[in-house]
């Protein structure tokens, strides 16, 4: 069975109930859940309407179109809503007219949603949701784990189809959505099926409820198990059972406080002597696999304490990185004296020649002016009128006007004006599976040593020389044998030749 | 041999015989090798050991190569527990306790040496013993003549007879340094670390997956072969292309299915492998293993003696024209030569040049499709495609010689597969496009954009920003506005589909309305050293290509004229 989540199994065209991301302008996203209105909504005769600064868009114009479609704005009466609502309050609608159902529309009359009439200007694009788009569009509840961070984290903690991953806390849900996509490998057919799943924990009750609603609305409830819990105290078991996780992501203020639960054996509390492991304690980890962890902390002090605790608990490959991400703007740099005097054009010389030409021109003018001053003594006010404002007029040169503005100048790139210079420090570590004496004994019984024939990997000098010598000898022998054979063959051939010629 | 290889990747929990693994050495170098049973694995100066000692053992364990025991011809291994590996880093925390504010957590680790020193007492306690005393002399200037008093010959000698995996040697080196008592605690720790990296006979066995393979290619092998693509770029590319596992289409569903991705890969198959890993079709899992086995067992019930897994009969395809390809969750690789270069997939036990593999099949066998640009753009020029082999009636075929018969079937199978790949690819409907190529991106998009489903993401990796900047410029807002207000004369009277495939001119290298949200980004992970009071970013890291990623979504423009509203109009009027 396939999941019907628009994140994992999108339909080819938009459907009612789908989450859609409306792209208003560059980096301006609006998430909406598409609704098939059966009557006027909020006084809009077109049904549910999305109002933006680029126009009004009834949901009916978003439905049953291919994703990525450009959608024209519609003529929507936004002014007289209050009055209309009163008028239509009595109407109960049953039929479901779509965007193309014009015939039905006219049949049912004014009680049904009216087909939207497109406006002369304004448009948006409708996109199918993805974790990247959702991250840009989601309502912020806490600090968001952005795409450069989560993509790297998921790769480092080896979250792949089939992985069972623990996430605490859920926060705004951007990491949750990204990790569902990473671990999804189908829905379980039977209860004992172990498929990829996200086990998410959130302490804040308000955020927990919002998150739970979101998961249901995005049809991810089969792949995400959200628990409202304080993981520092209560750990990571889900309904008393182990999630059998192999990947862990902790976005907590004090990750070191939760680490004691992410253990293969009962954690030893302070002052207590280590007891022989009793059967009651259940580890949230997969006992047969290595476990990868990532903690996400903005402050270096948090990192220090987490790292110390990880090292103390025997995690290996402890590594800390910080992801620096830059978005780059591409623009056209337009510099030159002969450019039109417009926005985006820098009216300074493009090169030394232009500058010199300009200086020469000024010199010329000064000379003319001085001459004029001199002549002024004799002649009466004879200033040459043709020169005044010549440079300015040149600035609006005719041939430049014809050129397309998008093809002018030189393509340059630079980082965006505002950079996210720090999100958080990422601490990674690995906990290998346990390997007992018995396991080792069983393995060495199956794979006894002492019968090694060849050597792989780097060989020391003497051995390499020896191998080379042997190979050389072999080659020589082979060659010798071939030579013998060949000469024998040649002899035969010659023999044949002579035979035929005779 | 091939069956052995496939079984090798069955379980990812334990090292399987003949599995590809990466061995991490103390100097952070990686060795990628295949663990062939009954061989000796040599790690150069770090020692050698029998391969059987790591077979069916867990991954991520660190071993110490022990000294040969009397009467044995090989070295045994000792698993080094994680706490012992971390001892040095932890030792510093307890020594520094005076400086660092005592917290409830660090209170657990008291100053006693027994916390720091590993249980078996093999590790020497030099740092810890002298820790406090030395720390006080931290401002002393080191004597210029300070040096190692052991000669290189003596070190060589020690290395030869050295015991306890090189720890002896390291301790001697430290003790013979003339200025050891003048070194600060930190420089002592650094000196010890340096010597440990050089001499300790330890190694870690890691499972070979795409991030590790990429790291190995980048740091230890030929970085140019993978376009110097770092893990952060690869991860971003996979996310922005929205590649993920796609479940099978509903029974009886027709047409192009969701969950097919298009790839242009000049990284020798690394990009393909990373996408395949995201889709769950790179590693063979035990469940997938069972499937072909049961089908073979069914065939075997008709008089085949069981056992002898290597001699299992090949599953016969009844019809030559039946293709082995999955309907979705597939990658379609576009390549510029007659054959794709996907050599990196070898490390995942998949050989794309093998025409007739034997079961159990690798998932990529049915989920990886490849075709050349010529086959995509002008299939009629492709010999295999345009020249379907004639159908011959079975009696005639039966009368042929084995050789001729084999040729006939091979040709027909090849034609059927080629035709299937070309036809399905040209039908379009792809869920996304991922590119890591040295080819001009505009030319790639001109031919691939029409194949993408609406809203499908495009993600392009480039070592340098310039090709991507040129691409972004082709989709700039002003150019798009200009196209809408006065489309080029060539496009007049053309249908929407024709305009989508328009070949471009000087002003508009590509139809600029086909992409949305074109943007470029770069991401870099900066590594830090985390040690108490010595936490800072690493001093040097790999330079070279920064790695840039272009992202956008495929748009479906409306038919006819459309005008923008709001800020756009102003800008357009002003431009």
PDB file of C-alpha atoms in Angstrom, chain A residues 179-377:
ATOM      1  CA  UNK A 179      13.530  12.716   8.042  1.00  0.00           C
ATOM      2  CA  UNK A 180      10.223  11.098   7.073  1.00  0.00           C
ATOM      3  CA  UNK A 181      11.176  11.479   3.451  1.00  0.00           C
ATOM      4  CA  UNK A 182      14.617  10.034   4.162  1.00  0.00           C
ATOM      5  CA  UNK A 183      13.478   6.914   6.017  1.00  0.00           C
ATOM      6  CA  UNK A 184      10.197   6.147   4.238  1.00  0.00           C
ATOM      7  CA  UNK A 185      10.256   2.728   2.579  1.00  0.00           C
ATOM      8  CA  UNK A 186       6.594   1.882   2.347  1.00  0.00           C
ATOM      9  CA  UNK A 187       3.897   1.308   4.895  1.00  0.00           C
ATOM     10  CA  UNK A 188       3.950  -1.736   7.157  1.00  0.00           C
ATOM     11  CA  UNK A 189       1.613  -4.453   5.867  1.00  0.00           C
ATOM     12  CA  UNK A 190       1.557  -6.442   9.087  1.00  0.00           C
ATOM     13  CA  UNK A 191       1.991  -5.191  12.649  1.00  0.00           C
ATOM     14  CA  UNK A 192       5.346  -6.962  12.978  1.00  0.00           C
ATOM     15  CA  UNK A 193       6.728  -5.302   9.831  1.00  0.00           C
ATOM     16  CA  UNK A 194       9.655  -3.090  10.707  1.00  0.00           C
ATOM     17  CA  UNK A 195       9.638  -0.198   8.285  1.00  0.00           C
ATOM     18  CA  UNK A 196      11.408   3.133   8.328  1.00  0.00           C
ATOM     19  CA  UNK A 197       9.788   5.406  10.896  1.00  0.00           C
ATOM     20  CA  UNK A 198      10.318   8.647  12.777  1.00  0.00           C
ATOM     21  CA  UNK A 199       9.864   8.620  16.557  1.00  0.00           C
ATOM     22  CA  UNK A 200       9.448  12.219  17.509  1.00  0.00           C
ATOM     23  CA  UNK A 201       9.296  13.699  21.016  1.00  0.00           C
ATOM     24  CA  UNK A 202       8.092  17.140  22.034  1.00  0.00           C
ATOM     25  CA  UNK A 203       7.994  18.536  25.557  1.00  0.00           C
ATOM     26  CA  UNK A 204       5.995  21.718  24.955  1.00  0.00           C
ATOM     27  CA  UNK A 205       2.315  20.793  25.004  1.00  0.00           C
ATOM     28  CA  UNK A 206       1.179  23.585  22.723  1.00  0.00           C
ATOM     29  CA  UNK A 207       3.789  22.705  20.111  1.00  0.00           C
ATOM     30  CA  UNK A 208       2.968  19.008  20.506  1.00  0.00           C
ATOM     31  CA  UNK A 209      -0.688  19.583  19.605  1.00  0.00           C
ATOM     32  CA  UNK A 210       0.115  21.803  16.647  1.00  0.00           C
ATOM     33  CA  UNK A 211       2.659  19.307  15.414  1.00  0.00           C
ATOM     34  CA  UNK A 212       0.236  16.413  15.785  1.00  0.00           C
ATOM     35  CA  UNK A 213      -2.373  18.290  13.753  1.00  0.00           C
ATOM     36  CA  UNK A 214       0.184  18.986  11.085  1.00  0.00           C
ATOM     37  CA  UNK A 215       1.239  15.346  10.842  1.00  0.00           C
ATOM     38  CA  UNK A 216      -2.350  14.252  10.388  1.00  0.00           C
ATOM     39  CA  UNK A 217      -3.097  16.993   7.897  1.00  0.00           C
ATOM     40  CA  UNK A 218      -0.011  16.082   5.879  1.00  0.00           C
ATOM     41  CA  UNK A 219      -1.014  12.413   5.985  1.00  0.00           C
ATOM     42  CA  UNK A 220       2.227  11.374   7.643  1.00  0.00           C
ATOM     43  CA  UNK A 221       0.678   9.796  10.741  1.00  0.00           C
ATOM     44  CA  UNK A 222       1.666   6.267   9.652  1.00  0.00           C
ATOM     45  CA  UNK A 223       5.332   7.217   9.424  1.00  0.00           C
ATOM     46  CA  UNK A 224       5.680   9.587  12.371  1.00  0.00           C
ATOM     47  CA  UNK A 225       4.975   8.656  15.957  1.00  0.00           C
ATOM     48  CA  UNK A 226       4.826  11.831  18.027  1.00  0.00           C
ATOM     49  CA  UNK A 227       5.010  11.623  21.828  1.00  0.00           C
ATOM     50  CA  UNK A 228       4.477  14.418  24.309  1.00  0.00           C
ATOM     51  CA  UNK A 229       7.253  13.841  26.840  1.00  0.00           C
ATOM     52  CA  UNK A 230      10.174  15.173  28.808  1.00  0.00           C
ATOM     53  CA  UNK A 231      12.914  12.947  27.423  1.00  0.00           C
ATOM     54  CA  UNK A 232      15.492  13.969  30.038  1.00  0.00           C
ATOM     55  CA  UNK A 233      13.555  12.159  32.700  1.00  0.00           C
ATOM     56  CA  UNK A 234      11.511   9.606  30.831  1.00  0.00           C
ATOM     57  CA  UNK A 235      13.665   8.437  27.967  1.00  0.00           C
ATOM     58  CA  UNK A 236      12.719   7.308  24.491  1.00  0.00           C
ATOM     59  CA  UNK A 237      10.608   4.186  24.733  1.00  0.00           C
ATOM     60  CA  UNK A 238       7.325   4.292  22.845  1.00  0.00           C
ATOM     61  CA  UNK A 239       4.435   2.701  24.701  1.00  0.00           C
ATOM     62  CA  UNK A 240       6.937   0.722  26.735  1.00  0.00           C
ATOM     63  CA  UNK A 241       8.557  -0.737  23.637  1.00  0.00           C
ATOM     64  CA  UNK A 242      11.881   0.005  22.032  1.00  0.00           C
ATOM     65  CA  UNK A 243      11.748   1.984  18.785  1.00  0.00           C
ATOM     66  CA  UNK A 244      14.908   0.039  17.807  1.00  0.00           C
ATOM     67  CA  UNK A 245      16.461   3.170  16.408  1.00  0.00           C
ATOM     68  CA  UNK A 246      19.778   3.428  14.592  1.00  0.00           C
ATOM     69  CA  UNK A 247      19.767   7.188  14.077  1.00  0.00           C
ATOM     70  CA  UNK A 248      19.189   9.895  16.652  1.00  0.00           C
ATOM     71  CA  UNK A 249      18.777  13.636  16.338  1.00  0.00           C
ATOM     72  CA  UNK A 250      18.656  15.745  19.494  1.00  0.00           C
ATOM     73  CA  UNK A 251      17.582  19.369  19.148  1.00  0.00           C
ATOM     74  CA  UNK A 252      17.351  19.960  22.899  1.00  0.00           C
ATOM     75  CA  UNK A 253      18.666  22.680  25.183  1.00  0.00           C
ATOM     76  CA  UNK A 254      20.632  20.123  27.210  1.00  0.00           C
ATOM     77  CA  UNK A 255      21.303  17.063  25.064  1.00  0.00           C
ATOM     78  CA  UNK A 256      23.734  15.636  27.625  1.00  0.00           C
ATOM     79  CA  UNK A 257      20.837  15.116  29.999  1.00  0.00           C
ATOM     80  CA  UNK A 258      19.111  12.804  27.523  1.00  0.00           C
ATOM     81  CA  UNK A 259      22.188  10.791  26.578  1.00  0.00           C
ATOM     82  CA  UNK A 260      21.935   8.389  29.505  1.00  0.00           C
ATOM     83  CA  UNK A 261      18.764   6.940  27.991  1.00  0.00           C
ATOM     84  CA  UNK A 262      20.424   6.336  24.644  1.00  0.00           C
ATOM     85  CA  UNK A 263      22.413   3.438  25.902  1.00  0.00           C
ATOM     86  CA  UNK A 264      22.657  -0.245  25.278  1.00  0.00           C
ATOM     87  CA  UNK A 265      22.563  -1.070  28.975  1.00  0.00           C
ATOM     88  CA  UNK A 266      20.864   0.353  32.018  1.00  0.00           C
ATOM     89  CA  UNK A 267      22.481   3.702  32.711  1.00  0.00           C
ATOM     90  CA  UNK A 268      24.485   3.879  35.925  1.00  0.00           C
ATOM     91  CA  UNK A 269      23.230   6.641  38.121  1.00  0.00           C
ATOM     92  CA  UNK A 270      25.479   8.611  40.411  1.00  0.00           C
ATOM     93  CA  UNK A 271      26.920   6.792  43.374  1.00  0.00           C
ATOM     94  CA  UNK A 272      25.257   3.538  42.449  1.00  0.00           C
ATOM     95  CA  UNK A 273      27.418   0.491  42.005  1.00  0.00           C
ATOM     96  CA  UNK A 274      26.979  -1.083  38.586  1.00  0.00           C
ATOM     97  CA  UNK A 275      24.448  -3.866  38.867  1.00  0.00           C
ATOM     98  CA  UNK A 276      24.311  -6.872  36.604  1.00  0.00           C
ATOM     99  CA  UNK A 277      21.990  -5.936  33.838  1.00  0.00           C
ATOM    100  CA  UNK A 278      18.462  -6.782  34.803  1.00  0.00           C
ATOM    101  CA  UNK A 279      16.009  -7.722  32.125  1.00  0.00           C
ATOM    102  CA  UNK A 280      13.593  -4.931  32.909  1.00  0.00           C
ATOM    103  CA  UNK A 281      15.515  -2.171  31.266  1.00  0.00           C
ATOM    104  CA  UNK A 282      14.867  -1.792  27.555  1.00  0.00           C
ATOM    105  CA  UNK A 283      17.257   0.026  25.270  1.00  0.00           C
ATOM    106  CA  UNK A 284      15.669   2.285  22.624  1.00  0.00           C
ATOM    107  CA  UNK A 285      18.420   1.223  20.208  1.00  0.00           C
ATOM    108  CA  UNK A 286      18.639  -1.541  17.661  1.00  0.00           C
ATOM    109  CA  UNK A 287      20.828  -4.109  19.441  1.00  0.00           C
ATOM    110  CA  UNK A 288      22.341  -5.391  16.195  1.00  0.00           C
ATOM    111  CA  UNK A 289      23.412  -2.185  14.513  1.00  0.00           C
ATOM    112  CA  UNK A 290      25.726   0.758  15.018  1.00  0.00           C
ATOM    113  CA  UNK A 291      23.888   3.871  16.121  1.00  0.00           C
ATOM    114  CA  UNK A 292      24.615   7.341  14.768  1.00  0.00           C
ATOM    115  CA  UNK A 293      23.759  10.426  16.759  1.00  0.00           C
ATOM    116  CA  UNK A 294      23.644  14.130  16.023  1.00  0.00           C
ATOM    117  CA  UNK A 295      23.026  16.895  18.533  1.00  0.00           C
ATOM    118  CA  UNK A 296      22.130  20.396  17.423  1.00  0.00           C
ATOM    119  CA  UNK A 297      23.177  23.169  19.804  1.00  0.00           C
ATOM    120  CA  UNK A 298      23.726  26.865  19.156  1.00  0.00           C
ATOM    121  CA  UNK A 299      26.246  27.454  21.946  1.00  0.00           C
ATOM    122  CA  UNK A 300      29.756  26.159  22.362  1.00  0.00           C
ATOM    123  CA  UNK A 301      29.204  25.462  26.072  1.00  0.00           C
ATOM    124  CA  UNK A 302      26.432  23.052  25.183  1.00  0.00           C
ATOM    125  CA  UNK A 303      28.784  21.355  22.757  1.00  0.00           C
ATOM    126  CA  UNK A 304      31.505  20.960  25.391  1.00  0.00           C
ATOM    127  CA  UNK A 305      29.228  19.250  27.848  1.00  0.00           C
ATOM    128  CA  UNK A 306      27.629  17.045  25.215  1.00  0.00           C
ATOM    129  CA  UNK A 307      30.994  15.958  23.848  1.00  0.00           C
ATOM    130  CA  UNK A 308      32.367  15.146  27.302  1.00  0.00           C
ATOM    131  CA  UNK A 309      29.303  13.101  28.109  1.00  0.00           C
ATOM    132  CA  UNK A 310      29.432  11.243  24.783  1.00  0.00           C
ATOM    133  CA  UNK A 311      33.088  10.405  25.334  1.00  0.00           C
ATOM    134  CA  UNK A 312      32.411   9.255  28.863  1.00  0.00           C
ATOM    135  CA  UNK A 313      29.635   6.953  27.670  1.00  0.00           C
ATOM    136  CA  UNK A 314      31.923   5.305  25.146  1.00  0.00           C
ATOM    137  CA  UNK A 315      30.653   6.849  21.916  1.00  0.00           C
ATOM    138  CA  UNK A 316      33.357   6.923  19.263  1.00  0.00           C
ATOM    139  CA  UNK A 317      34.214   9.113  16.252  1.00  0.00           C
ATOM    140  CA  UNK A 318      33.038  12.184  18.133  1.00  0.00           C
ATOM    141  CA  UNK A 319      33.126  15.015  15.632  1.00  0.00           C
ATOM    142  CA  UNK A 320      31.846  18.570  15.627  1.00  0.00           C
ATOM    143  CA  UNK A 321      31.111  20.711  12.591  1.00  0.00           C
ATOM    144  CA  UNK A 322      29.326  23.879  11.751  1.00  0.00           C
ATOM    145  CA  UNK A 323      27.580  24.279   8.424  1.00  0.00           C
ATOM    146  CA  UNK A 324      28.102  27.599   6.718  1.00  0.00           C
ATOM    147  CA  UNK A 325      25.587  28.257   4.009  1.00  0.00           C
ATOM    148  CA  UNK A 326      25.415  31.089   1.528  1.00  0.00           C
ATOM    149  CA  UNK A 327      22.803  31.956  -1.034  1.00  0.00           C
ATOM    150  CA  UNK A 328      24.170  33.685  -4.055  1.00  0.00           C
ATOM    151  CA  UNK A 329      22.540  36.422  -6.081  1.00  0.00           C
ATOM    152  CA  UNK A 330      23.196  36.684  -9.776  1.00  0.00           C
ATOM    153  CA  UNK A 331      22.841  40.111 -11.294  1.00  0.00           C
ATOM    154  CA  UNK A 332      24.032  42.192 -14.184  1.00  0.00           C
ATOM    155  CA  UNK A 333      26.600  44.805 -13.365  1.00  0.00           C
ATOM    156  CA  UNK A 334      26.163  47.804 -15.605  1.00  0.00           C
ATOM    157  CA  UNK A 335      28.972  50.323 -15.471  1.00  0.00           C
ATOM    158  CA  UNK A 336      29.713  52.929 -18.134  1.00  0.00           C
ATOM    159  CA  UNK A 337      29.313  56.574 -19.053  1.00  0.00           C
ATOM    160  CA  UNK A 338      27.202  55.756 -22.077  1.00  0.00           C
ATOM    161  CA  UNK A 339      24.498  53.858 -20.274  1.00  0.00           C
ATOM    162  CA  UNK A 340      20.958  55.155 -19.963  1.00  0.00           C
ATOM    163  CA  UNK A 341      20.398  57.001 -16.729  1.00  0.00           C
ATOM    164  CA  UNK A 342      18.308  54.304 -15.086  1.00  0.00           C
ATOM    165  CA  UNK A 343      18.116  52.301 -11.910  1.00  0.00           C
ATOM    166  CA  UNK A 344      20.760  49.606 -11.718  1.00  0.00           C
ATOM    167  CA  UNK A 345      23.147  51.473 -13.985  1.00  0.00           C
ATOM    168  CA  UNK A 346      26.357  52.868 -12.579  1.00  0.00           C
ATOM    169  CA  UNK A 347      27.195  55.974 -14.625  1.00  0.00           C
ATOM    170  CA  UNK A 348      30.914  55.971 -13.956  1.00  0.00           C
ATOM    171  CA  UNK A 349      33.602  55.151 -16.493  1.00  0.00           C
ATOM    172  CA  UNK A 350      33.770  51.488 -17.387  1.00  0.00           C
ATOM    173  CA  UNK A 351      37.507  51.641 -18.067  1.00  0.00           C
ATOM    174  CA  UNK A 352      40.510  53.957 -18.260  1.00  0.00           C
ATOM    175  CA  UNK A 353      39.886  54.880 -21.901  1.00  0.00           C
ATOM    176  CA  UNK A 354      36.386  56.047 -21.126  1.00  0.00           C
ATOM    177  CA  UNK A 355      37.727  58.025 -18.231  1.00  0.00           C
ATOM    178  CA  UNK A 356      40.450  59.648 -20.348  1.00  0.00           C
ATOM    179  CA  UNK A 357      37.977  60.493 -23.094  1.00  0.00           C
ATOM    180  CA  UNK A 358      35.798  62.107 -20.518  1.00  0.00           C
ATOM    181  CA  UNK A 359      38.705  64.086 -19.043  1.00  0.00           C
ATOM    182  CA  UNK A 360      39.756  65.227 -22.480  1.00  0.00           C
ATOM    183  CA  UNK A 361      36.241  66.435 -23.099  1.00  0.00           C
ATOM    184  CA  UNK A 362      36.257  68.394 -19.839  1.00  0.00           C
ATOM    185  CA  UNK A 363      39.643  69.850 -20.712  1.00  0.00           C
ATOM    186  CA  UNK A 364      38.289  70.893 -24.066  1.00  0.00           C
ATOM    187  CA  UNK A 365      35.355  72.548 -22.403  1.00  0.00           C
ATOM    188  CA  UNK A 366      37.504  74.381 -19.885  1.00  0.00           C
ATOM    189  CA  UNK A 367      39.651  75.636 -22.721  1.00  0.00           C
ATOM    190  CA  UNK A 368      36.592  76.800 -24.623  1.00  0.00           C
ATOM    191  CA  UNK A 369      35.293  78.449 -21.511  1.00  0.00           C
ATOM    192  CA  UNK A 370      38.578  80.229 -20.860  1.00  0.00           C
ATOM    193  CA  UNK A 371      38.756  81.330 -24.472  1.00  0.00           C
ATOM    194  CA  UNK A 372      35.235  82.572 -24.168  1.00  0.00           C
ATOM    195  CA  UNK A 373      36.184  84.459 -21.018  1.00  0.00           C
ATOM    196  CA  UNK A 374      39.051  86.039 -22.886  1.00  0.00           C
ATOM    197  CA  UNK A 375      36.893  86.875 -25.814  1.00  0.00           C
ATOM    198  CA  UNK A 376      34.297  88.188 -23.432  1.00  0.00           C
ATOM    199  CA  UNK A 377      36.527  91.156 -22.811  1.00  0.00           C
TER     200      UNK A 377
END
